[in-house]
Amino acid sequence: MQRRECLKMLFALVASTGLPSIVQGNTVSSINRIRDLRRGEWLSSGDLLTRLIESQALVIGETHDNPEHHRLERWLITQLAARQMLGGVALEMLDSEQQALLEQIPDDARRVLSDTEWQDALDWQRGWEWSAYGPTLKLALKLGVPVRSANLPAAELHEIVKLNLAPELPLVVARKQRRALIEGHCGMLPDNMLDGMLAAQVARDQAMAAALDALPPTSVLVCGNGHARRDVGVALHTKQTPLCLGLVELPPGQAWTSALPESIDAGPPFDLVWFTSAVANRDDPCIALRERFSQ
């Protein structure tokens, strides 16, 4: 299918619709609602799409194991494409080595590859569920927009961690990132790895920023919420000023204000936040880390 025909179909599908019914929300619960943290107001579907179209670039932050976040990412990409405003898509889940593999796959082959063949062709990393990100990758390719890797190869990241050299960062950012790494590793991260882990985090932020800067205007970066923060993440390293949208889980009964991470400056941690339900019965990540560091 030609890109123009695909866009016509998308426009016919979404031009008369706002947010999907599942994300309309209500005034009682903040789940499935979108908050403009800078302006201090809730957004309608029209307001949201206007903000997206006006942005230089869009950074979407997710919780990696939340299926609703992956669905909303594809919805946002589709909305921009239907209005012929989607410049391209960058993915944290692809590294530069996989980018080379992707470019070797002919267009006609891309249309017929099975999911297993896709994973083999891209040497897909086990840490990223194909069922979550394969549909996003294939959607972007089908839309005919540029697709770029936004991550560094695992071997390169391992070398950065091994060197254990502290990166150059503003002191307040470094303190926040160190604390996040310690908490994210359940207080079990060895001191002799902390600088290296922080350096790897910054190197990944820089790689994502470079991937986004290399794409046409109004491109989308899909990444984890830590990278999507405007105060400590990718936005610190981009040449442009992206719109940072966080998909934030809101557990039942919790106030939306307490679900937000604390910003390091006077501004909010994200420009926009889309509150979603939390994943139920999530495994305790500290159990796996205890086993890892005890070996």
mmCIF file of C-alpha atoms in Angstrom:
data_model
loop_
_atom_site.group_PDB
_atom_site.id
_atom_site.type_symbol
_atom_site.label_atom_id
_atom_site.label_comp_id
_atom_site.label_asym_id
_atom_site.label_seq_id
_atom_site.Cartn_x
_atom_site.Cartn_y
_atom_site.Cartn_z
ATOM 1 C CA MET A 1 0.000 0.000 0.000
ATOM 2 C CA GLN A 2 1.349 3.432 -0.908
ATOM 3 C CA ARG A 3 1.961 5.873 1.939
ATOM 4 C CA ARG A 4 -0.624 8.336 0.591
ATOM 5 C CA GLU A 5 -3.315 5.639 0.499
ATOM 6 C CA CYS A 6 -2.380 4.543 4.002
ATOM 7 C CA LEU A 7 -2.667 8.106 5.290
ATOM 8 C CA LYS A 8 -6.066 8.530 3.643
ATOM 9 C CA MET A 9 -7.329 5.449 5.454
ATOM 10 C CA LEU A 10 -5.915 6.696 8.751
ATOM 11 C CA PHE A 11 -7.464 10.127 8.310
ATOM 12 C CA ALA A 12 -10.854 8.616 7.559
ATOM 13 C CA LEU A 13 -10.545 6.553 10.717
ATOM 14 C CA VAL A 14 -9.506 9.253 13.175
ATOM 15 C CA ALA A 15 -10.466 12.629 11.728
ATOM 16 C CA SER A 16 -13.854 12.617 13.419
ATOM 17 C CA THR A 17 -12.728 11.102 16.695
ATOM 18 C CA GLY A 18 -11.056 12.492 19.771
ATOM 19 C CA LEU A 19 -9.527 10.362 22.457
ATOM 20 C CA PRO A 20 -10.439 6.658 22.437
ATOM 21 C CA SER A 21 -13.417 5.979 24.664
ATOM 22 C CA ILE A 22 -11.226 4.143 27.153
ATOM 23 C CA VAL A 23 -9.218 7.301 27.812
ATOM 24 C CA GLN A 24 -11.956 9.915 28.061
ATOM 25 C CA GLY A 25 -11.788 9.958 31.846
ATOM 26 C CA ASN A 26 -14.089 11.860 34.172
ATOM 27 C CA THR A 27 -13.928 14.536 36.813
ATOM 28 C CA VAL A 28 -14.063 12.025 39.710
ATOM 29 C CA SER A 29 -10.964 9.989 38.820
ATOM 30 C CA SER A 30 -7.787 11.295 37.176
ATOM 31 C CA ILE A 31 -7.120 7.950 35.501
ATOM 32 C CA ASN A 32 -7.355 8.209 31.699
ATOM 33 C CA ARG A 33 -7.064 12.003 31.793
ATOM 34 C CA ILE A 34 -4.334 14.295 30.479
ATOM 35 C CA ARG A 35 -2.861 17.120 32.513
ATOM 36 C CA ASP A 36 -0.906 20.078 31.197
ATOM 37 C CA LEU A 37 1.490 20.546 34.092
ATOM 38 C CA ARG A 38 2.840 23.866 32.848
ATOM 39 C CA ARG A 39 -0.550 25.523 32.400
ATOM 40 C CA GLY A 40 -2.230 23.719 35.278
ATOM 41 C CA GLU A 41 -5.231 22.458 33.330
ATOM 42 C CA TRP A 42 -6.830 19.271 32.057
ATOM 43 C CA LEU A 43 -6.749 18.844 28.285
ATOM 44 C CA SER A 44 -9.501 17.870 25.908
ATOM 45 C CA SER A 45 -8.682 15.648 22.951
ATOM 46 C CA GLY A 46 -8.574 18.683 20.683
ATOM 47 C CA ASP A 47 -6.231 20.517 23.046
ATOM 48 C CA LEU A 48 -3.908 17.529 23.166
ATOM 49 C CA LEU A 49 -3.685 17.134 19.407
ATOM 50 C CA THR A 50 -3.070 20.857 18.989
ATOM 51 C CA ARG A 51 -0.157 20.666 21.419
ATOM 52 C CA LEU A 52 1.302 17.661 19.589
ATOM 53 C CA ILE A 53 1.066 19.257 16.161
ATOM 54 C CA GLU A 54 2.649 22.493 17.384
ATOM 55 C CA SER A 55 5.600 20.738 19.024
ATOM 56 C CA GLN A 56 9.083 20.553 17.485
ATOM 57 C CA ALA A 57 9.360 16.944 18.649
ATOM 58 C CA LEU A 58 7.538 14.637 21.036
ATOM 59 C CA VAL A 59 9.172 12.491 23.719
ATOM 60 C CA ILE A 60 6.778 9.849 25.080
ATOM 61 C CA GLY A 61 7.767 8.238 28.357
ATOM 62 C CA GLU A 62 6.346 4.894 29.385
ATOM 63 C CA THR A 63 6.432 2.212 32.040
ATOM 64 C CA HIS A 64 7.907 -0.614 30.007
ATOM 65 C CA ASP A 65 5.632 -3.431 31.204
ATOM 66 C CA ASN A 66 2.339 -1.534 30.936
ATOM 67 C CA PRO A 67 0.398 -2.682 27.813
ATOM 68 C CA GLU A 68 -1.841 0.393 27.934
ATOM 69 C CA HIS A 69 1.192 2.630 27.488
ATOM 70 C CA HIS A 70 2.200 0.781 24.318
ATOM 71 C CA ARG A 71 -1.326 1.105 22.943
ATOM 72 C CA LEU A 72 -1.455 4.828 23.667
ATOM 73 C CA GLU A 73 1.908 5.351 21.994
ATOM 74 C CA ARG A 74 0.597 3.790 18.802
ATOM 75 C CA TRP A 75 -2.558 5.889 19.055
ATOM 76 C CA LEU A 76 -0.520 9.084 19.311
ATOM 77 C CA ILE A 77 1.680 8.093 16.366
ATOM 78 C CA THR A 78 -1.427 7.302 14.320
ATOM 79 C CA GLN A 79 -3.024 10.654 15.171
ATOM 80 C CA LEU A 80 0.018 12.587 13.970
ATOM 81 C CA ALA A 81 0.303 10.475 10.816
ATOM 82 C CA ALA A 82 -3.365 10.954 9.969
ATOM 83 C CA ARG A 83 -2.777 14.696 9.977
ATOM 84 C CA GLN A 84 0.407 14.278 7.921
ATOM 85 C CA MET A 85 2.437 15.745 10.777
ATOM 86 C CA LEU A 86 4.514 12.695 11.743
ATOM 87 C CA GLY A 87 8.160 13.295 10.880
ATOM 88 C CA GLY A 88 9.522 9.961 12.073
ATOM 89 C CA VAL A 89 9.792 7.544 14.993
ATOM 90 C CA ALA A 90 12.797 6.823 17.219
ATOM 91 C CA LEU A 91 12.780 3.854 19.595
ATOM 92 C CA GLU A 92 14.794 3.228 22.750
ATOM 93 C CA MET A 93 14.221 -0.457 22.032
ATOM 94 C CA LEU A 94 16.447 -0.389 18.928
ATOM 95 C CA ASP A 95 20.219 0.120 19.068
ATOM 96 C CA SER A 96 22.564 1.298 16.342
ATOM 97 C CA GLU A 97 23.614 -2.239 15.382
ATOM 98 C CA GLN A 98 19.980 -3.218 14.912
ATOM 99 C CA GLN A 99 19.471 -0.081 12.811
ATOM 100 C CA ALA A 100 21.968 -1.481 10.302
ATOM 101 C CA LEU A 101 20.129 -4.806 10.274
ATOM 102 C CA LEU A 102 16.791 -3.058 9.731
ATOM 103 C CA GLU A 103 18.137 -1.157 6.736
ATOM 104 C CA GLN A 104 19.239 -4.421 5.127
ATOM 105 C CA ILE A 105 15.675 -5.787 5.029
ATOM 106 C CA PRO A 106 14.042 -5.027 1.645
ATOM 107 C CA ASP A 107 10.651 -3.307 1.669
ATOM 108 C CA ASP A 108 8.877 -6.281 0.101
ATOM 109 C CA ALA A 109 10.314 -8.611 2.744
ATOM 110 C CA ARG A 110 9.150 -6.335 5.560
ATOM 111 C CA ARG A 111 5.549 -6.849 4.474
ATOM 112 C CA VAL A 112 5.647 -10.644 4.796
ATOM 113 C CA LEU A 113 7.990 -11.385 7.708
ATOM 114 C CA SER A 114 6.454 -13.261 10.613
ATOM 115 C CA ASP A 115 7.049 -12.046 14.162
ATOM 116 C CA THR A 116 9.653 -14.760 14.687
ATOM 117 C CA GLU A 117 11.421 -13.799 11.461
ATOM 118 C CA TRP A 118 11.405 -10.141 12.464
ATOM 119 C CA GLN A 119 13.070 -10.949 15.766
ATOM 120 C CA ASP A 120 15.689 -13.112 14.085
ATOM 121 C CA ALA A 121 16.379 -10.484 11.423
ATOM 122 C CA LEU A 122 16.884 -7.730 13.993
ATOM 123 C CA ASP A 123 18.663 -9.828 16.625
ATOM 124 C CA TRP A 124 15.901 -8.604 18.920
ATOM 125 C CA GLN A 125 16.925 -8.137 22.544
ATOM 126 C CA ARG A 126 15.121 -10.332 25.058
ATOM 127 C CA GLY A 127 14.702 -7.462 27.509
ATOM 128 C CA TRP A 128 12.163 -5.826 25.202
ATOM 129 C CA GLU A 129 8.945 -7.760 24.646
ATOM 130 C CA TRP A 130 8.331 -8.062 20.909
ATOM 131 C CA SER A 131 4.580 -8.215 21.528
ATOM 132 C CA ALA A 132 4.850 -4.727 23.060
ATOM 133 C CA TYR A 133 7.187 -3.008 20.598
ATOM 134 C CA GLY A 134 6.982 -5.039 17.392
ATOM 135 C CA PRO A 135 3.567 -3.540 16.518
ATOM 136 C CA THR A 136 4.929 -0.017 17.075
ATOM 137 C CA LEU A 137 7.936 -0.650 14.843
ATOM 138 C CA LYS A 138 5.811 -2.198 12.096
ATOM 139 C CA LEU A 139 3.275 0.645 12.311
ATOM 140 C CA ALA A 140 5.997 3.247 11.773
ATOM 141 C CA LEU A 141 7.427 1.313 8.829
ATOM 142 C CA LYS A 142 3.975 0.929 7.305
ATOM 143 C CA LEU A 143 3.423 4.669 7.564
ATOM 144 C CA GLY A 144 6.545 5.199 5.501
ATOM 145 C CA VAL A 145 8.259 7.603 7.917
ATOM 146 C CA PRO A 146 11.925 7.370 8.936
ATOM 147 C CA VAL A 147 12.579 4.963 11.802
ATOM 148 C CA ARG A 148 15.721 5.376 13.877
ATOM 149 C CA SER A 149 17.384 3.455 16.664
ATOM 150 C CA ALA A 150 17.756 5.543 19.807
ATOM 151 C CA ASN A 151 19.914 3.303 21.974
ATOM 152 C CA LEU A 152 23.527 2.204 22.191
ATOM 153 C CA PRO A 153 24.593 -1.445 21.718
ATOM 154 C CA ALA A 154 24.837 -3.488 24.905
ATOM 155 C CA ALA A 155 28.585 -4.027 24.452
ATOM 156 C CA GLU A 156 29.197 -0.283 24.302
ATOM 157 C CA LEU A 157 27.109 0.308 27.413
ATOM 158 C CA HIS A 158 28.984 -2.443 29.264
ATOM 159 C CA GLU A 159 32.280 -0.722 28.442
ATOM 160 C CA ILE A 160 30.975 2.596 29.756
ATOM 161 C CA VAL A 161 29.864 0.979 32.998
ATOM 162 C CA LYS A 162 33.178 -0.837 33.310
ATOM 163 C CA LEU A 163 35.176 2.405 33.047
ATOM 164 C CA ASN A 164 33.123 3.791 35.967
ATOM 165 C CA LEU A 165 33.833 7.429 35.112
ATOM 166 C CA ALA A 166 31.394 10.072 36.337
ATOM 167 C CA PRO A 167 29.789 12.013 33.448
ATOM 168 C CA GLU A 168 29.722 15.792 33.228
ATOM 169 C CA LEU A 169 26.360 16.916 34.550
ATOM 170 C CA PRO A 170 24.992 19.848 36.539
ATOM 171 C CA LEU A 171 25.362 18.925 40.202
ATOM 172 C CA VAL A 172 21.630 18.939 40.906
ATOM 173 C CA VAL A 173 20.973 16.638 37.933
ATOM 174 C CA ALA A 174 23.774 14.264 38.943
ATOM 175 C CA ARG A 175 22.429 14.013 42.497
ATOM 176 C CA LYS A 176 18.918 13.239 41.254
ATOM 177 C CA GLN A 177 20.127 10.642 38.770
ATOM 178 C CA ARG A 178 22.347 8.950 41.352
ATOM 179 C CA ARG A 179 19.470 8.739 43.805
ATOM 180 C CA ALA A 180 17.202 7.327 41.081
ATOM 181 C CA LEU A 181 19.776 4.663 40.203
ATOM 182 C CA ILE A 182 20.198 3.663 43.839
ATOM 183 C CA GLU A 183 16.441 3.475 44.427
ATOM 184 C CA GLY A 184 15.863 1.746 41.104
ATOM 185 C CA HIS A 185 18.307 -0.957 42.126
ATOM 186 C CA CYS A 186 16.685 -1.362 45.553
ATOM 187 C CA GLY A 187 19.738 0.061 47.339
ATOM 188 C CA MET A 188 21.873 -2.845 46.153
ATOM 189 C CA LEU A 189 23.950 -1.155 43.461
ATOM 190 C CA PRO A 190 27.650 -1.446 44.433
ATOM 191 C CA ASP A 191 29.441 1.873 44.928
ATOM 192 C CA ASN A 192 32.086 0.893 42.382
ATOM 193 C CA MET A 193 29.414 0.708 39.686
ATOM 194 C CA LEU A 194 27.489 3.901 40.442
ATOM 195 C CA ASP A 195 29.520 6.328 38.330
ATOM 196 C CA GLY A 196 29.582 3.883 35.438
ATOM 197 C CA MET A 197 25.841 3.290 35.597
ATOM 198 C CA LEU A 198 25.227 7.034 35.676
ATOM 199 C CA ALA A 199 27.556 7.506 32.700
ATOM 200 C CA ALA A 200 25.659 4.835 30.774
ATOM 201 C CA GLN A 201 22.355 6.518 31.587
ATOM 202 C CA VAL A 202 23.635 9.849 30.299
ATOM 203 C CA ALA A 203 25.134 8.221 27.193
ATOM 204 C CA ARG A 204 21.748 6.700 26.411
ATOM 205 C CA ASP A 205 20.007 10.073 26.929
ATOM 206 C CA GLN A 206 22.490 11.630 24.521
ATOM 207 C CA ALA A 207 21.973 8.880 21.946
ATOM 208 C CA MET A 208 18.212 9.321 22.127
ATOM 209 C CA ALA A 209 18.568 13.084 21.760
ATOM 210 C CA ALA A 210 20.801 12.650 18.711
ATOM 211 C CA ALA A 211 18.313 10.232 17.119
ATOM 212 C CA LEU A 212 15.442 12.662 17.658
ATOM 213 C CA ASP A 213 17.453 15.635 16.355
ATOM 214 C CA ALA A 214 18.285 13.695 13.179
ATOM 215 C CA LEU A 215 14.617 13.214 12.283
ATOM 216 C CA PRO A 216 12.269 15.699 10.562
ATOM 217 C CA PRO A 217 10.050 18.017 12.652
ATOM 218 C CA THR A 218 7.307 16.555 14.857
ATOM 219 C CA SER A 219 9.008 13.202 15.225
ATOM 220 C CA VAL A 220 8.299 10.901 18.169
ATOM 221 C CA LEU A 221 10.725 9.249 20.584
ATOM 222 C CA VAL A 222 9.393 6.278 22.550
ATOM 223 C CA CYS A 223 11.380 5.644 25.727
ATOM 224 C CA GLY A 224 11.154 5.011 29.439
ATOM 225 C CA ASN A 225 9.743 7.684 31.715
ATOM 226 C CA GLY A 226 13.122 8.454 33.266
ATOM 227 C CA HIS A 227 14.518 9.399 29.860
ATOM 228 C CA ALA A 228 11.388 11.396 28.986
ATOM 229 C CA ARG A 229 11.636 13.808 31.910
ATOM 230 C CA ARG A 230 12.296 17.379 30.817
ATOM 231 C CA ASP A 231 14.434 18.178 33.882
ATOM 232 C CA VAL A 232 16.911 15.274 33.858
ATOM 233 C CA GLY A 233 16.457 13.263 30.649
ATOM 234 C CA VAL A 234 16.712 13.489 26.877
ATOM 235 C CA ALA A 235 15.488 17.084 26.728
ATOM 236 C CA LEU A 236 18.727 18.259 28.375
ATOM 237 C CA HIS A 237 20.716 17.065 25.362
ATOM 238 C CA THR A 238 18.536 17.906 22.351
ATOM 239 C CA LYS A 239 19.206 20.818 20.016
ATOM 240 C CA GLN A 240 15.464 21.456 19.820
ATOM 241 C CA THR A 241 12.868 21.784 22.569
ATOM 242 C CA PRO A 242 10.747 18.622 22.624
ATOM 243 C CA LEU A 243 7.351 18.280 24.216
ATOM 244 C CA CYS A 244 7.787 15.772 27.035
ATOM 245 C CA LEU A 245 4.730 13.584 27.643
ATOM 246 C CA GLY A 246 4.822 11.104 30.509
ATOM 247 C CA LEU A 247 2.477 8.125 30.641
ATOM 248 C CA VAL A 248 2.187 7.816 34.407
ATOM 249 C CA GLU A 249 0.526 5.021 36.337
ATOM 250 C CA LEU A 250 -2.011 6.076 38.948
ATOM 251 C CA PRO A 251 -2.835 3.373 41.502
ATOM 252 C CA PRO A 252 -6.443 3.256 42.757
ATOM 253 C CA GLY A 253 -7.161 5.818 45.433
ATOM 254 C CA GLN A 254 -3.935 7.771 44.930
ATOM 255 C CA ALA A 255 -4.034 11.501 44.211
ATOM 256 C CA TRP A 256 -2.562 12.390 40.834
ATOM 257 C CA THR A 257 -0.220 14.941 42.382
ATOM 258 C CA SER A 258 1.500 12.255 44.471
ATOM 259 C CA ALA A 259 2.017 10.019 41.419
ATOM 260 C CA LEU A 260 4.342 12.554 39.804
ATOM 261 C CA PRO A 261 8.113 12.352 40.315
ATOM 262 C CA GLU A 262 9.666 15.293 42.117
ATOM 263 C CA SER A 263 11.216 17.831 39.748
ATOM 264 C CA ILE A 264 14.729 19.131 40.361
ATOM 265 C CA ASP A 265 13.809 22.686 39.398
ATOM 266 C CA ALA A 266 10.883 25.081 39.501
ATOM 267 C CA GLY A 267 9.285 23.497 36.442
ATOM 268 C CA PRO A 268 7.312 20.235 36.281
ATOM 269 C CA PRO A 269 9.000 16.866 35.525
ATOM 270 C CA PHE A 270 6.978 16.576 32.283
ATOM 271 C CA ASP A 271 5.163 19.077 30.113
ATOM 272 C CA LEU A 272 2.108 16.821 29.843
ATOM 273 C CA VAL A 273 1.054 13.744 31.807
ATOM 274 C CA TRP A 274 -1.376 11.071 30.694
ATOM 275 C CA PHE A 275 -2.544 9.170 33.762
ATOM 276 C CA THR A 276 -3.275 5.467 33.284
ATOM 277 C CA SER A 277 -4.172 2.488 35.385
ATOM 278 C CA ALA A 278 -1.273 0.684 37.021
ATOM 279 C CA VAL A 279 -0.242 -2.851 36.159
ATOM 280 C CA ALA A 280 -1.831 -5.218 38.658
ATOM 281 C CA ASN A 281 0.165 -7.915 40.466
ATOM 282 C CA ARG A 282 3.549 -6.707 39.234
ATOM 283 C CA ASP A 283 6.453 -8.870 40.411
ATOM 284 C CA ASP A 284 8.836 -7.341 42.938
ATOM 285 C CA PRO A 285 11.937 -6.334 40.919
ATOM 286 C CA CYS A 286 14.077 -6.378 44.059
ATOM 287 C CA ILE A 287 13.806 -10.164 44.250
ATOM 288 C CA ALA A 288 15.546 -10.615 40.904
ATOM 289 C CA LEU A 289 18.177 -8.027 41.836
ATOM 290 C CA ARG A 290 18.975 -9.804 45.100
ATOM 291 C CA GLU A 291 19.559 -12.989 43.169
ATOM 292 C CA ARG A 292 21.749 -11.177 40.638
ATOM 293 C CA PHE A 293 23.989 -9.441 43.171
ATOM 294 C CA SER A 294 24.272 -12.531 45.371
ATOM 295 C CA GLN A 295 25.924 -14.530 42.586
#
